Amino acid sequence: MKKQTVLLLLAAVCLVQARAEDGHLRRLQQDFVDLKFGMFIHFNIPTFTNHDWPDPDADPALFNPAGLDCSQWAKAARSAKMRYGCLTAKHHSGFCIWDTKTTDYGVTGRSSFRRDVVREYADAFRAEGLKVMLYYSILDTHHRLRPGFITRAHVEMIKAQLTELLTGYGRIEALIIDGWDAPWSRISYDDIPFEEIYRLVKRLQPDCLVMDLNAAKYPPEMLFYTDIKSYEQGAGQHISKESNRLPALSCLPLNGSWFWKTSFPDEPVKKPSEMVANNLEPFNRAHCNFILNVAPNRDGLIDGNALDALREIGRLWRDDTPSVPLPPFEPPIISTNIAKHQPVNASWSSDMMIMDFGNDDSFRTSWQSNAEVARPWFEVDFRGDRFFNAVAVYDTRRCILRYTLLYEQDGEWKTLLTDRNDLKVKLHRFDRIRGGKIRIVIDESSETPAIAEFCVYDEARDER
């Protein structure tokens, strides 16, 4: 009896702690939305090659911005009424523009420049009263951190580099991560374990938001693998200005591409009036922060046409309306989906839309029930007992109205819960249980149901 009482007390303490930490994260998310507008700064070895994706073995001596003046960047951001900056500490080709001990492929290794750009940027932006964020790429073609070559040493290199960035440069408001779980990088959240990296960041800087630019592949109704939902407009990712209910970020370059090109000084930039009317104002009404990329040139300075545009944005944007408070939403999912690619079974399917599409890690495909089945079901078989405490079901057609979740334990099917809702993402978090299978039975639907992804998680909530 005493042991049971102790366990209940421990569970209660963990629940209170988790709720407090979720509340802390929510305040940080609202603070980020309230910032409204910032400067993305793509500046790295691609600046000196005229390619956004340069040769991964490009000579470090190429990086030599003799006139580098980060205070010019910060003053330009202030002229546009921006409130923060975000610098590409490492892009996809793996060149590091801070004083790293992890590789000699960087400014303080084999570069002819020998200055810590991250430090100069952070100092300059803080001197102007602006907040500091950093961009970091998981994909790293120079260090062969790409599909087919990833080792545990790569994971340790990432952790060491992030530790340097998050312990040597003061408070970092957010870390914008790229090249992870994207169709073009093909590095999954299992190859480089998301939860391990996420928890490292939170241990080093509890107030640092983690944003994965590629989390837009997940449904807009939930935060999967990110604290902030990100939308890269150039990649065809566009936020709904009418229905978005999550803290969000939308990014766009002022010029025609992300890194500086030799043509930039003579090419027109995007119109300031359109940046304000089509991005800043409507995004700020939709819980979305707008980050506009400005690319410094090879001297380390922002071109005159970009400076003029930033001043004009600052003149046109009134910034006299408070941000809209965020509505209720669930804390992000950061744990591994243990149902992904596991064997699945289901009731009769509709033609080729068989059960294997229901856990293939793609929200573009779905298992679809045959219309003749009165009470369809779908189950995941773990081929042995697993612990889990969360389930998310993506209802492709938003038509599943009432359903029952069951799990198999020691050969017996047990009811986990029965619910009635018409949400597209049906997320349930519950006390940890053990089971060899988990099943959804669709008791009522407004049309023939389809499930894009059936996800199961074992969340470490006491560590959040």
Steps between C-alpha positions, in 0.01 A plus 500: 500500500786739587674421169180578308462831686860597418449418133185710488680792662788473253254492210325810638833686535597411143161617373530836678856544369396412144212749510729773635756435226228494235383838634857632481530388138166659416622836637812472284286419197281806562811714550630382163173585326508842670840574342314515166792572265865404467799482268619168360868533406632243254874561515748215472737345246222488233521882496838467328405237239186643336316179593266431791640144502876531432759228455509328843879506481528866400824658619444669840727783381209616282330635811660841545250785564763770546250775580276298734287734710227322693395831656389608152274194486355579842434865415333391175276265697407781737413724205239242392361475858626143525547362850753220451748340265576140405841414348599185309766369739529188284328433169470179298865492388622483860714816525495641855517877550571484874803393702435126497726228634311227313651551153757706314242571228407845621608858559745425779633183338626517143335832409708807417253717695560369854216694668201363690206627295237362737652698787521825300140454384368424849682796655386741228133400516486514877663844489201616292251345744421210264460138599733230370405175327708250304444273200667157493490233229487131591588407142874552463642391165862582586504269802300237308209541736251376246298184429704181488796644693357607837676361807478558872803728461284732288242521779774585748639767265157663477465495878848645546437779248165590652658498845759751379232725351273480803767550767738754348279774358255605768126451480381355170127561463446230239684243296367462147600155374502396136591194292318253726212271404471673163447319167815666363723416800350156578641512854223373725426579863626147569832536312573807714275446803279804537413457865866465601594824324188682623567408863865606468393845383251532786757391757753754375250784458149430634368821340627416151227406253573215260362549150535245224446668164384171350223433751257642244468148358289422807135607535439867583272404787781375731861574591701199391878521566514876544407768753394735220330399174719620212403583144758561225309686232754426226448126561125538450417503871231755577325559827124535512446861603139415586519173695848474656488443877866417569804721566658531158784640292498586130825573315581662167815653343501869409704412190456220249682238709627449853874566462654803330560483124711727283182623329334620824625863506342568161180296532180637654409353837149405602271798542486636856130574467432136415714378789286706735156447347533133403722371777557707810150625565298186421751263662502696824123463516539121459745422786786502248840668521653615169874459441638674192836386367761762417825368350825688574750520215858374480626806685272405789264791438137533393458652153352847456180386327425264790573775756258732320230232498538435871466869582189518284347199676561675829329813370196315362442257787314673782543218755233647723283190555571250780546134408197277532525267803555138406201268539531169689709231329689186597871501593722375217562135426876440513523123555558225245191362329535134599215400265684618188556217249380233746277217371138611479163336452161643416149415394425486125669785314388701200681367193874577518471727807607215727602514864873548430434862404379572855845502662744565215619837639324689223200724547438494125389136498220335697341173593140522390220274616274327254160671500321172575668456841261613773756528783851535353814437705874552464774359724876508551684185600822567696606133479553501874404715795581871492435780745312804368300795633381700200316437175438737209267411215493719191146487365554580131141601429414631847203267503567261791250611764506227767769238556646257749871434569590152623829332583599137530675395821589139581268376225200701622351808329431787738320829441731797532241770434195598301470852365280712282651792307526628145860625519734412216780399739366288783770515766476314828756511781450255787683312775765260372371154406650183355365322197590293196239653271286812486181543299252770408142395436294760315155498653353791303612710204336750268651332191729209418798552734866527403806519725819662373712417805441302816776607742597359840747654744670425829556854632745572784275761657685524829797646304309763302 
